Amino acid sequence: MLNSLSGRFLILTTVFVMLAEVLIFVPSIARFREDFLLNRLERAQIASLALLADDMLAEELEAELLENAGVYNVVLRRDEMRQLMLSSPIPGQIAQTYDLRMASAWVLIRDAMLRLGDRDNQIIRVIGEPVRDAGLLIEITMETEPLRMAMIDYGLRILALSLFISIITASMLFLAVRALLVRPIRSVVGYMQRYANAPEDARGIISPNASVTELREAEDALLMLQTQLTHALKQRERLAQLGGAVAKVSHDLRNILTSAQLFTDRIETSDDPLVRRMAPKLVGSITRAVSLCESTLAFGRAEEPAPTLTMVDLRDVIADVVASEALAVGDAEIEFGMEIAEGMTVRADPEQLFRIVMNLVRNARQAIAATGKPGTILIAASQSDEEWHIEISDTGPGLPPKAREHLFTPFQGGMRKGGSGLGLAIAAELVRGHGGDLRLKETDRTGTSFDIRLPRGDETF
Ligand SMILES: Nc1ncnc2c1ncn2[C@@H]1O[C@H](COP(=O)(O)OP(=O)(O)OP(=O)(O)O)[C@@H](O)[C@H]1O
Ligand SMILES: [Mg+2]
């Protein structure tokens, strides 16, 4: 509350109003004292005029006149020669004399403050000018207690009034600040928070409507910021998707090109001299294309498009994979085996299924080739009521520990020199797109096997 904007305003207003009241209080209490004394002088002057009618007043009448005027003595000097004088016994010594005729404002203020602070009831003499030019000078003797009491009374009234004014002013300011500043600021902050939580939610975008200029500027600036940011976010998202798509295309394009590279190896041994002469150029171009794909792969990946599912003959797809991988075997002694029932079909996207199996078989082939020993790669398929299984097993050296830790994580599990560590991640993602999953079934020093599970679901599809 006290740290809030309206709370601060409440406190500051109260303090400022009180300060202003003090500035008013000091001169007005001095003024009050002066008026009080002048009033006493005037009343005393009127009382003394009774002497003009009757030179010798009765003692009781004189006492009564003085009491009504609130003074002990009056001396009214009419001119150099004549003066009127009323007097009654003074209960004590005259403590001080005040001459109002030439008192400066500063002296009046000082005397008023001293009077307020002095608790003793004193006898004082006050000198002033008679009203209506009734003489040269008037002088009275009076006690200070009634004066001080009246001053305190007056001060308390000023205090109460200033309290009242400051409370009213402060609360009005409090409400005004809330309506004019706090609520619009809160609304702007609310928009900021909502936008920060969900930048794609259009409800977080502000519609400027503040009437206070500075707030309106803040709202406009926020709107501009949000518009630009949303635009940038959308663009970034689109670019990320594009980058992902390019990465995948590059990955598999590289694999295809690697196969082409193997063909060109054979072309180099052709009998036709022209073909032989072209071969190195072809090899050079393909190598450049492969490295271009590889550097593109360094940029990131994203979701594959949804598969277009059809019933595909599994043997056909696997035979394609084996044929293209067998070409790449080269000098190594690697045998391919296929245990798939004649005419077995699975529901899959043929292109994607080819890429899935291709990635797994290629990994196995590369792993066996790296050992320099002979080996076997077996692709077996089975089916149950709910699902199809395609198992790719090899007699290779098994997955290295780091590859096992980061299995299916893009760019992380790749241990092979020249590999990008995307193959298994892509295969797993494609299988997931079919509603199935890719699993490492087992791996040890005698070999590795992966299992592709595809759900059957509704086959009439
Ligand atoms: N059948 C396997 N036997 C032994 N190790 C394997 C086998 N399959 C994968 N690996 C290991 O797992 C790593 C990750 O494989 P992945 O296919 O994801 O990437 P990569 O083959 O290195 O690169 P890319 O396939 O993107 O060209 C490989 O580098 C390899 O070390
Ligand atoms: Mg691979």
Tab-separated table of C-alpha atoms and ligand atoms in Angstrom:
chain	number	residue	atom	x	y	z
A	1	MET	CA	0.000	0.000	0.000
A	2	LEU	CA	2.674	2.520	1.075
A	3	ASN	CA	4.889	1.526	-1.854
A	4	SER	CA	2.102	1.880	-4.361
A	5	LEU	CA	1.750	4.989	-6.453
A	6	SER	CA	-1.522	6.070	-4.836
A	7	GLY	CA	-0.170	5.355	-1.353
A	8	ARG	CA	2.850	7.551	-1.992
A	9	PHE	CA	0.604	10.307	-3.275
A	10	LEU	CA	-1.573	10.057	-0.165
A	11	ILE	CA	1.403	10.480	2.165
A	12	LEU	CA	3.043	13.229	0.124
A	13	THR	CA	-0.155	15.224	-0.113
A	14	THR	CA	-0.746	15.032	3.620
A	15	VAL	CA	2.835	16.121	4.312
A	16	PHE	CA	2.693	18.989	1.840
A	17	VAL	CA	-0.655	20.266	3.063
A	18	MET	CA	0.601	20.183	6.672
A	19	LEU	CA	3.731	22.069	5.625
A	20	ALA	CA	1.635	24.670	3.872
A	21	GLU	CA	-0.532	24.955	6.996
A	22	VAL	CA	2.530	25.638	9.160
A	23	LEU	CA	3.548	28.420	6.798
A	24	ILE	CA	0.090	29.886	7.218
A	25	PHE	CA	-0.117	29.201	10.960
A	26	VAL	CA	2.936	31.212	12.084
A	27	PRO	CA	1.987	34.594	10.594
A	28	SER	CA	-1.685	34.179	11.396
A	29	ILE	CA	-1.079	33.442	15.065
A	30	ALA	CA	1.107	36.571	15.234
A	31	ARG	CA	-1.634	38.492	13.574
A	32	PHE	CA	-4.155	37.082	16.027
A	33	ARG	CA	-2.066	38.236	18.990
A	34	GLU	CA	-1.708	41.736	17.540
A	35	ASP	CA	-5.449	41.970	16.964
A	36	PHE	CA	-6.123	40.742	20.464
A	37	LEU	CA	-3.877	43.445	21.988
A	38	LEU	CA	-5.228	46.191	19.734
A	39	ASN	CA	-8.714	45.199	20.752
A	40	ARG	CA	-7.721	45.510	24.428
A	41	LEU	CA	-6.247	48.948	23.718
A	42	GLU	CA	-9.456	50.069	22.055
A	43	ARG	CA	-11.658	48.820	24.844
A	44	ALA	CA	-9.393	50.548	27.385
A	45	GLN	CA	-9.532	53.753	25.380
A	46	ILE	CA	-13.315	53.700	25.423
A	47	ALA	CA	-13.292	53.085	29.176
A	48	SER	CA	-10.930	55.965	29.761
A	49	LEU	CA	-13.176	58.336	27.864
A	50	ALA	CA	-15.632	58.121	30.783
A	51	LEU	CA	-13.256	60.480	32.593
A	52	LEU	CA	-14.018	63.217	30.054
A	53	ALA	CA	-17.575	63.355	31.349
A	54	ASP	CA	-16.685	63.193	34.996
A	55	ASP	CA	-13.244	64.091	36.360
A	56	MET	CA	-13.686	62.303	39.634
A	57	LEU	CA	-15.126	58.840	39.097
A	58	ALA	CA	-16.400	56.743	41.933
A	59	GLU	CA	-13.905	54.016	42.824
A	60	GLU	CA	-16.368	51.179	42.083
A	61	LEU	CA	-17.191	52.620	38.697
A	62	GLU	CA	-13.525	52.934	37.826
A	63	ALA	CA	-12.897	49.300	38.837
A	64	GLU	CA	-15.858	48.123	36.815
A	65	LEU	CA	-14.743	50.046	33.712
A	66	LEU	CA	-11.246	48.534	33.925
A	67	GLU	CA	-12.582	45.032	34.467
A	68	ASN	CA	-14.868	45.293	31.454
A	69	ALA	CA	-11.906	46.409	29.352
A	70	GLY	CA	-9.841	43.479	30.672
A	71	VAL	CA	-6.962	45.649	31.888
A	72	TYR	CA	-5.531	46.889	35.232
A	73	ASN	CA	-4.482	50.369	34.129
A	74	VAL	CA	-5.083	52.745	31.219
A	75	VAL	CA	-3.224	55.913	30.368
A	76	LEU	CA	-4.547	57.894	27.417
A	77	ARG	CA	-2.304	60.854	26.567
A	78	ARG	CA	-4.483	63.363	24.759
A	79	ASP	CA	-1.663	65.854	24.040
A	80	GLU	CA	1.534	67.131	25.701
A	81	MET	CA	-0.473	68.617	28.575
A	82	ARG	CA	-3.463	66.445	29.243
A	83	GLN	CA	-3.902	62.791	29.931
A	84	LEU	CA	-6.629	60.514	31.175
A	85	MET	CA	-5.831	57.727	33.557
A	86	LEU	CA	-7.759	54.882	35.115
A	87	SER	CA	-6.039	52.570	37.536
A	88	SER	CA	-6.639	49.690	39.873
A	89	PRO	CA	-4.193	47.707	42.028
A	90	ILE	CA	-1.729	45.557	40.012
A	91	PRO	CA	-1.188	42.115	41.552
A	92	GLY	CA	2.508	41.998	40.683
A	93	GLN	CA	5.535	43.398	38.861
A	94	ILE	CA	5.318	44.449	35.213
A	95	ALA	CA	7.369	41.821	33.428
A	96	GLN	CA	7.589	43.308	29.984
A	97	THR	CA	6.566	46.260	27.802
A	98	TYR	CA	5.370	45.873	24.238
A	99	ASP	CA	5.177	48.850	21.921
A	100	LEU	CA	2.833	48.015	19.087
A	101	ARG	CA	3.422	51.326	17.290
A	102	MET	CA	6.634	50.331	15.657
A	103	ALA	CA	6.731	46.551	15.925
A	104	SER	CA	8.026	44.879	12.741
A	105	ALA	CA	6.444	41.701	11.413
A	106	TRP	CA	9.422	39.729	12.573
A	107	VAL	CA	9.130	41.105	16.125
A	108	LEU	CA	5.398	40.380	16.173
A	109	ILE	CA	6.001	36.788	15.083
A	110	ARG	CA	8.787	36.287	17.606
A	111	ASP	CA	6.724	37.728	20.480
A	112	ALA	CA	3.738	35.586	19.517
A	113	MET	CA	5.845	32.410	19.523
A	114	LEU	CA	7.433	33.318	22.861
A	115	ARG	CA	4.017	34.006	24.331
A	116	LEU	CA	2.718	30.600	23.221
A	117	GLY	CA	5.706	28.905	24.817
A	118	ASP	CA	5.520	30.829	28.136
A	119	ARG	CA	3.312	29.116	30.715
A	120	ASP	CA	3.599	31.863	33.411
A	121	ASN	CA	0.821	34.358	33.817
A	122	GLN	CA	2.653	37.716	33.600
A	123	ILE	CA	1.718	41.345	33.906
A	124	ILE	CA	2.664	43.245	30.790
A	125	ARG	CA	2.462	46.831	29.585
A	126	VAL	CA	1.227	47.439	26.049
A	127	ILE	CA	1.657	50.754	24.219
A	128	GLY	CA	-0.260	51.698	21.084
A	129	GLU	CA	-1.795	54.499	19.121
A	130	PRO	CA	-5.298	55.578	20.174
A	131	VAL	CA	-7.982	54.940	17.578
A	132	ARG	CA	-9.718	57.819	15.729
A	133	ASP	CA	-6.816	60.201	16.589
A	134	ALA	CA	-8.145	60.533	20.092
A	135	GLY	CA	-4.687	61.308	21.466
A	136	LEU	CA	-0.926	60.738	21.184
A	137	LEU	CA	-0.550	57.441	22.921
A	138	ILE	CA	-2.388	54.824	24.899
A	139	GLU	CA	-0.861	52.499	27.394
A	140	ILE	CA	-2.441	49.598	29.252
A	141	THR	CA	-1.401	47.084	31.838
A	142	MET	CA	-2.862	43.594	31.588
A	143	GLU	CA	-2.215	39.953	32.390
A	144	THR	CA	-1.115	37.469	29.715
A	145	GLU	CA	-3.105	34.352	30.618
A	146	PRO	CA	-6.295	35.284	28.699
A	147	LEU	CA	-4.167	36.222	25.688
A	148	ARG	CA	-2.297	32.929	25.711
A	149	MET	CA	-5.504	30.905	26.165
A	150	ALA	CA	-7.121	32.636	23.206
A	151	MET	CA	-4.023	32.031	21.103
A	152	ILE	CA	-3.985	28.321	21.951
A	153	ASP	CA	-7.650	28.085	21.185
A	154	TYR	CA	-7.110	29.769	17.852
A	155	GLY	CA	-4.118	27.509	17.067
A	156	LEU	CA	-6.125	24.384	17.784
A	157	ARG	CA	-8.862	25.572	15.473
A	158	ILE	CA	-6.304	26.135	12.687
A	159	LEU	CA	-4.832	22.694	13.334
A	160	ALA	CA	-8.217	21.001	13.133
A	161	LEU	CA	-9.041	22.897	9.975
A	162	SER	CA	-5.757	22.000	8.314
A	163	LEU	CA	-6.163	18.332	9.256
A	164	PHE	CA	-9.597	18.380	7.711
A	165	ILE	CA	-8.343	20.094	4.553
A	166	SER	CA	-5.381	17.764	4.173
A	167	ILE	CA	-7.518	14.658	4.600
A	168	ILE	CA	-10.000	15.876	1.995
A	169	THR	CA	-7.262	16.954	-0.435
A	170	ALA	CA	-5.257	13.805	0.046
A	171	SER	CA	-8.179	11.492	-0.515
A	172	MET	CA	-9.307	13.395	-3.588
A	173	LEU	CA	-5.788	13.195	-4.980
A	174	PHE	CA	-5.630	9.522	-4.088
A	175	LEU	CA	-8.768	8.818	-6.085
A	176	ALA	CA	-7.657	11.008	-8.976
A	177	VAL	CA	-4.254	9.340	-9.171
A	178	ARG	CA	-5.918	5.965	-9.147
A	179	ALA	CA	-8.286	6.785	-11.922
A	180	LEU	CA	-5.851	8.763	-14.054
A	181	LEU	CA	-2.581	6.911	-13.531
A	182	VAL	CA	-2.725	3.702	-11.574
A	183	ARG	CA	-5.520	1.990	-13.483
A	184	PRO	CA	-4.117	2.742	-16.954
A	185	ILE	CA	-0.609	1.734	-15.845
A	186	ARG	CA	-1.945	-1.516	-14.458
A	187	SER	CA	-3.726	-2.190	-17.692
A	188	VAL	CA	-0.535	-1.612	-19.704
A	189	VAL	CA	1.389	-3.889	-17.353
A	190	GLY	CA	-1.367	-6.482	-17.678
A	191	TYR	CA	-1.040	-6.421	-21.448
A	192	MET	CA	2.739	-6.793	-21.133
A	193	GLN	CA	2.406	-9.802	-18.851
A	194	ARG	CA	-0.241	-11.468	-20.962
A	195	TYR	CA	1.858	-10.923	-24.051
A	196	ALA	CA	5.001	-12.245	-22.358
A	197	ASN	CA	3.132	-15.393	-21.310
A	198	ALA	CA	1.627	-16.093	-24.715
A	199	PRO	CA	2.930	-13.902	-27.557
A	200	GLU	CA	0.811	-15.772	-30.082
A	201	ASP	CA	-2.426	-14.891	-28.253
A	202	ALA	CA	-3.902	-11.848	-29.983
A	203	ARG	CA	-5.722	-10.810	-26.789
A	204	GLY	CA	-2.352	-9.776	-25.342
A	205	ILE	CA	-2.012	-7.070	-27.989
A	206	ILE	CA	-2.943	-3.677	-26.570
A	207	SER	CA	-5.489	-1.340	-28.134
A	208	PRO	CA	-4.376	2.155	-27.018
A	209	ASN	CA	-7.158	4.183	-25.372
A	210	ALA	CA	-5.543	6.220	-22.557
A	211	SER	CA	-6.403	9.926	-22.504
A	212	VAL	CA	-3.291	11.003	-20.584
A	213	THR	CA	-0.670	11.892	-23.204
A	214	GLU	CA	2.295	10.145	-21.603
A	215	LEU	CA	0.319	6.960	-21.000
A	216	ARG	CA	-0.995	7.057	-24.521
A	217	GLU	CA	2.579	7.257	-25.742
A	218	ALA	CA	3.499	4.245	-23.622
A	219	GLU	CA	0.530	2.318	-25.023
A	220	ASP	CA	1.414	3.237	-28.590
A	221	ALA	CA	5.019	2.210	-28.038
A	222	LEU	CA	3.890	-1.111	-26.559
A	223	LEU	CA	1.580	-1.719	-29.500
A	224	MET	CA	4.407	-1.074	-31.923
A	225	LEU	CA	6.724	-3.346	-29.967
A	226	GLN	CA	4.143	-6.128	-29.891
A	227	THR	CA	3.392	-5.827	-33.584
A	228	GLN	CA	7.032	-5.983	-34.526
A	229	LEU	CA	7.780	-8.787	-32.123
A	230	THR	CA	4.841	-10.883	-33.281
A	231	HIS	CA	5.944	-10.390	-36.842
A	232	ALA	CA	9.503	-11.392	-35.992
A	233	LEU	CA	8.297	-14.436	-34.047
A	234	LYS	CA	6.172	-15.640	-36.943
A	235	GLN	CA	9.024	-15.153	-39.329
A	236	ARG	CA	11.384	-17.004	-37.051
A	237	GLU	CA	8.961	-19.892	-36.744
A	238	ARG	CA	8.610	-20.103	-40.499
A	239	LEU	CA	12.366	-19.990	-40.942
A	240	ALA	CA	12.822	-22.703	-38.326
A	241	GLN	CA	10.379	-24.932	-40.180
A	242	LEU	CA	12.095	-24.237	-43.446
A	243	GLY	CA	15.475	-24.981	-41.889
A	244	GLY	CA	14.189	-28.275	-40.519
A	245	ALA	CA	12.791	-29.314	-43.847
A	246	VAL	CA	16.019	-28.432	-45.604
A	247	ALA	CA	18.016	-30.425	-43.067
A	248	LYS	CA	15.989	-33.554	-43.731
A	249	VAL	CA	16.063	-33.217	-47.447
A	250	SER	CA	19.803	-32.747	-47.216
A	251	HIS	CA	20.253	-35.795	-45.061
A	252	ASP	CA	18.563	-38.176	-47.397
A	253	LEU	CA	19.812	-36.447	-50.510
A	254	ARG	CA	23.295	-37.046	-49.228
A	255	ASN	CA	22.542	-40.735	-48.804
A	256	ILE	CA	21.195	-40.951	-52.323
A	257	LEU	CA	24.225	-39.120	-53.660
A	258	THR	CA	26.540	-41.447	-51.780
A	259	SER	CA	24.966	-44.327	-53.684
A	260	ALA	CA	25.525	-42.435	-56.925
A	261	GLN	CA	29.142	-41.964	-55.915
A	262	LEU	CA	29.513	-45.742	-55.798
A	263	PHE	CA	28.205	-46.079	-59.322
A	264	THR	CA	30.741	-43.604	-60.556
A	265	ASP	CA	33.506	-45.734	-59.030
A	266	ARG	CA	32.552	-48.422	-61.524
A	267	ILE	CA	32.306	-45.968	-64.421
A	268	GLU	CA	35.981	-45.166	-63.931
A	269	THR	CA	36.844	-48.712	-65.014
A	270	SER	CA	34.693	-48.480	-68.153
A	271	ASP	CA	36.162	-49.520	-71.553
A	272	ASP	CA	34.900	-46.352	-73.208
A	273	PRO	CA	37.722	-43.768	-72.982
A	274	LEU	CA	35.264	-40.856	-73.162
A	275	VAL	CA	33.314	-42.194	-70.206
A	276	ARG	CA	36.580	-42.726	-68.348
A	277	ARG	CA	37.593	-39.168	-68.977
A	278	MET	CA	34.280	-37.803	-67.682
A	279	ALA	CA	34.300	-39.980	-64.596
A	280	PRO	CA	36.617	-37.865	-62.380
A	281	LYS	CA	34.558	-34.760	-63.132
A	282	LEU	CA	31.387	-36.605	-62.202
A	283	VAL	CA	32.993	-37.853	-58.993
A	284	GLY	CA	34.137	-34.323	-58.205
A	285	SER	CA	30.649	-32.873	-58.714
A	286	ILE	CA	28.976	-35.522	-56.639
A	287	THR	CA	31.521	-35.099	-53.848
A	288	ARG	CA	30.875	-31.371	-53.814
A	289	ALA	CA	27.123	-32.025	-53.692
A	290	VAL	CA	27.588	-34.447	-50.799
A	291	SER	CA	29.630	-31.927	-48.813
A	292	LEU	CA	27.092	-29.211	-49.542
A	293	CYS	CA	24.384	-31.452	-48.108
A	294	GLU	CA	26.538	-32.144	-45.097
A	295	SER	CA	27.150	-28.501	-44.335
A	296	THR	CA	23.435	-27.795	-44.719
A	297	LEU	CA	22.804	-30.536	-42.193
A	298	ALA	CA	24.745	-28.547	-39.641
A	299	PHE	CA	21.767	-26.201	-39.426
A	300	GLY	CA	18.959	-27.876	-37.467
A	301	ARG	CA	15.877	-29.916	-38.163
A	302	ALA	CA	12.107	-29.832	-37.717
A	303	GLU	CA	8.961	-31.968	-38.046
A	304	GLU	CA	8.510	-34.237	-41.020
A	305	PRO	CA	5.350	-33.887	-43.089
A	306	ALA	CA	2.581	-36.350	-42.153
A	307	PRO	CA	2.929	-39.675	-43.927
A	308	THR	CA	0.561	-40.595	-46.754
A	309	LEU	CA	-0.526	-44.053	-45.658
A	310	THR	CA	-1.186	-46.849	-48.135
A	311	MET	CA	-0.884	-50.619	-47.993
A	312	VAL	CA	2.598	-51.393	-49.259
A	313	ASP	CA	4.239	-54.693	-50.103
A	314	LEU	CA	6.945	-54.944	-47.469
A	315	ARG	CA	9.186	-57.262	-49.492
A	316	ASP	CA	9.346	-54.736	-52.327
A	317	VAL	CA	10.443	-51.910	-50.058
A	318	ILE	CA	13.022	-53.983	-48.206
A	319	ALA	CA	14.382	-55.429	-51.446
A	320	ASP	CA	14.939	-51.859	-52.708
A	321	VAL	CA	16.842	-50.995	-49.551
A	322	VAL	CA	18.962	-54.127	-49.720
A	323	ALA	CA	19.727	-53.582	-53.392
A	324	SER	CA	20.977	-50.068	-52.864
A	325	GLU	CA	22.929	-50.973	-49.722
A	326	ALA	CA	24.456	-54.080	-51.308
A	327	LEU	CA	25.962	-51.803	-53.937
A	328	ALA	CA	27.688	-49.797	-51.208
A	329	VAL	CA	29.234	-52.814	-49.510
A	330	GLY	CA	32.328	-52.771	-51.733
A	331	ASP	CA	35.101	-55.116	-50.619
A	332	ALA	CA	33.642	-55.935	-47.193
A	333	GLU	CA	32.035	-59.341	-46.740
A	334	ILE	CA	28.519	-58.507	-45.685
A	335	GLU	CA	25.525	-60.717	-46.262
A	336	PHE	CA	21.943	-59.529	-46.354
A	337	GLY	CA	19.090	-61.754	-45.263
A	338	MET	CA	15.363	-61.150	-45.521
A	339	GLU	CA	12.733	-63.099	-43.570
A	340	ILE	CA	9.478	-61.696	-44.812
A	341	ALA	CA	6.414	-63.686	-45.784
A	342	GLU	CA	5.491	-63.521	-49.446
A	343	GLY	CA	2.861	-60.841	-50.121
A	344	MET	CA	2.984	-59.344	-46.596
A	345	THR	CA	1.659	-55.776	-46.606
A	346	VAL	CA	1.895	-53.030	-44.013
A	347	ARG	CA	0.139	-49.694	-43.848
A	348	ALA	CA	2.804	-47.024	-44.295
A	349	ASP	CA	4.076	-44.204	-46.436
A	350	PRO	CA	6.303	-46.163	-48.881
A	351	GLU	CA	8.793	-43.330	-49.317
A	352	GLN	CA	9.120	-42.809	-45.569
A	353	LEU	CA	9.257	-46.534	-44.818
A	354	PHE	CA	12.115	-46.810	-47.307
A	355	ARG	CA	13.988	-44.037	-45.499
A	356	ILE	CA	13.402	-45.621	-42.090
A	357	VAL	CA	14.715	-49.023	-43.045
A	358	MET	CA	17.441	-47.504	-45.187
A	359	ASN	CA	18.809	-45.536	-42.234
A	360	LEU	CA	18.883	-48.600	-39.999
A	361	VAL	CA	20.398	-50.934	-42.591
A	362	ARG	CA	22.966	-48.332	-43.576
A	363	ASN	CA	24.010	-47.891	-39.935
A	364	ALA	CA	24.389	-51.656	-39.579
A	365	ARG	CA	26.362	-51.913	-42.797
A	366	GLN	CA	28.641	-49.058	-41.780
A	367	ALA	CA	29.169	-50.562	-38.321
A	368	ILE	CA	30.133	-53.957	-39.727
A	369	ALA	CA	32.351	-52.414	-42.408
A	370	ALA	CA	34.193	-50.435	-39.729
A	371	THR	CA	35.251	-53.666	-37.993
A	372	GLY	CA	36.824	-54.982	-41.195
A	373	LYS	CA	35.328	-58.408	-40.442
A	374	PRO	CA	32.556	-60.242	-42.284
A	375	GLY	CA	29.013	-59.911	-40.975
A	376	THR	CA	25.324	-60.398	-41.612
A	377	ILE	CA	22.373	-58.030	-41.672
A	378	LEU	CA	18.962	-59.614	-41.260
A	379	ILE	CA	15.625	-57.931	-41.890
A	380	ALA	CA	12.722	-59.909	-40.488
A	381	ALA	CA	9.038	-59.042	-40.326
A	382	SER	CA	6.196	-60.479	-38.298
A	383	GLN	CA	2.601	-59.536	-37.615
A	384	SER	CA	0.064	-59.927	-34.820
A	385	ASP	CA	-3.555	-58.821	-34.558
A	386	GLU	CA	-2.584	-55.356	-33.401
A	387	GLU	CA	0.740	-54.568	-35.007
A	388	TRP	CA	3.499	-55.246	-37.476
A	389	HIS	CA	7.113	-55.647	-36.452
A	390	ILE	CA	10.130	-55.148	-38.668
A	391	GLU	CA	13.364	-56.120	-37.021
A	392	ILE	CA	16.751	-55.119	-38.373
A	393	SER	CA	19.592	-57.002	-36.714
A	394	ASP	CA	23.283	-57.189	-37.456
A	395	THR	CA	26.365	-58.993	-36.238
A	396	GLY	CA	28.300	-55.758	-35.844
A	397	PRO	CA	30.229	-54.428	-32.852
A	398	GLY	CA	27.217	-53.021	-30.995
A	399	LEU	CA	26.323	-49.426	-30.219
A	400	PRO	CA	29.071	-47.330	-28.658
A	401	PRO	CA	28.027	-46.087	-25.178
A	402	LYS	CA	27.738	-42.445	-26.246
A	403	ALA	CA	25.441	-43.404	-29.119
A	404	ARG	CA	23.304	-45.394	-26.697
A	405	GLU	CA	23.042	-42.466	-24.270
A	406	HIS	CA	21.854	-40.080	-26.954
A	407	LEU	CA	19.884	-42.590	-28.952
A	408	PHE	CA	17.369	-40.858	-31.277
A	409	THR	CA	18.613	-37.392	-30.256
A	410	PRO	CA	19.562	-35.403	-33.356
A	411	PHE	CA	23.222	-34.383	-33.754
A	412	GLN	CA	24.105	-36.011	-30.423
A	413	GLY	CA	24.491	-39.740	-30.920
A	414	GLY	CA	26.637	-39.675	-34.032
A	415	MET	CA	29.925	-41.463	-33.325
A	416	ARG	CA	30.817	-42.416	-36.869
A	417	LYS	CA	33.323	-40.241	-38.702
A	418	GLY	CA	31.445	-38.469	-41.493
A	419	GLY	CA	28.064	-39.163	-39.858
A	420	SER	CA	25.821	-36.356	-38.733
A	421	GLY	CA	23.978	-38.246	-35.994
A	422	LEU	CA	20.620	-37.585	-37.628
A	423	GLY	CA	19.786	-40.975	-39.124
A	424	LEU	CA	18.310	-42.646	-36.055
A	425	ALA	CA	16.524	-39.453	-34.980
A	426	ILE	CA	14.878	-39.125	-38.378
A	427	ALA	CA	13.942	-42.807	-38.495
A	428	ALA	CA	12.395	-42.623	-35.025
A	429	GLU	CA	10.441	-39.497	-35.909
A	430	LEU	CA	9.120	-41.020	-39.117
A	431	VAL	CA	7.999	-44.159	-37.271
A	432	ARG	CA	6.273	-41.995	-34.667
A	433	GLY	CA	4.485	-40.238	-37.519
A	434	HIS	CA	2.998	-43.630	-38.381
A	435	GLY	CA	1.710	-44.020	-34.812
A	436	GLY	CA	4.354	-46.618	-34.029
A	437	ASP	CA	7.759	-46.586	-32.370
A	438	LEU	CA	11.358	-47.414	-33.024
A	439	ARG	CA	13.120	-49.298	-30.264
A	440	LEU	CA	16.626	-50.526	-29.640
A	441	LYS	CA	15.905	-54.190	-28.975
A	442	GLU	CA	19.360	-55.264	-27.937
A	443	THR	CA	22.969	-54.370	-28.434
A	444	ASP	CA	26.187	-56.009	-27.317
A	445	ARG	CA	29.555	-56.993	-28.761
A	446	THR	CA	27.940	-59.653	-30.926
A	447	GLY	CA	25.522	-57.321	-32.637
A	448	THR	CA	22.617	-54.916	-32.514
A	449	SER	CA	18.953	-55.141	-33.354
A	450	PHE	CA	16.343	-52.446	-33.811
A	451	ASP	CA	12.615	-53.067	-33.851
A	452	ILE	CA	10.097	-51.011	-35.822
A	453	ARG	CA	6.571	-51.364	-34.505
A	454	LEU	CA	3.688	-50.189	-36.674
A	455	PRO	CA	0.128	-50.350	-35.315
A	456	ARG	CA	-2.448	-52.035	-37.537
A	457	GLY	CA	-5.510	-50.122	-36.402
A	458	ASP	CA	-8.310	-50.074	-38.958
A	459	GLU	CA	-6.989	-51.859	-42.053
A	460	THR	CA	-9.877	-50.990	-44.352
A	461	PHE	CA	-8.379	-47.533	-44.545
B	1	LIG	N1	23.691	-51.066	-36.007
B	1	LIG	C1	24.615	-50.324	-35.384
B	1	LIG	N2	25.713	-50.881	-34.839
B	1	LIG	C2	26.638	-50.146	-34.182
B	1	LIG	N3	26.536	-48.805	-33.995
B	1	LIG	C3	25.470	-48.178	-34.510
B	1	LIG	C4	24.445	-48.872	-35.197
B	1	LIG	N4	23.465	-47.989	-35.556
B	1	LIG	C5	23.898	-46.804	-35.104
B	1	LIG	N5	25.091	-46.885	-34.490
B	1	LIG	C6	25.834	-45.809	-33.837
B	1	LIG	O1	24.917	-44.822	-33.527
B	1	LIG	C7	25.353	-43.582	-34.061
B	1	LIG	C8	24.168	-42.760	-34.463
B	1	LIG	O2	23.580	-43.224	-35.634
B	1	LIG	P1	22.798	-42.246	-36.590
B	1	LIG	O3	22.291	-43.040	-37.758
B	1	LIG	O4	21.823	-41.538	-35.785
B	1	LIG	O5	23.907	-41.233	-37.033
B	1	LIG	P2	25.102	-41.468	-38.050
B	1	LIG	O6	24.941	-42.784	-38.727
B	1	LIG	O7	26.354	-41.226	-37.291
B	1	LIG	O8	24.891	-40.267	-39.058
B	1	LIG	P3	23.818	-40.179	-40.232
B	1	LIG	O9	22.979	-41.420	-40.190
B	1	LIG	O10	23.049	-38.947	-39.904
B	1	LIG	O11	24.614	-40.074	-41.443
B	1	LIG	C9	26.255	-43.919	-35.187
B	1	LIG	O12	27.229	-42.928	-35.384
B	1	LIG	C10	26.889	-45.210	-34.736
B	1	LIG	O13	28.026	-44.944	-33.938
B	2	MG	MG	23.195	-43.312	-39.782
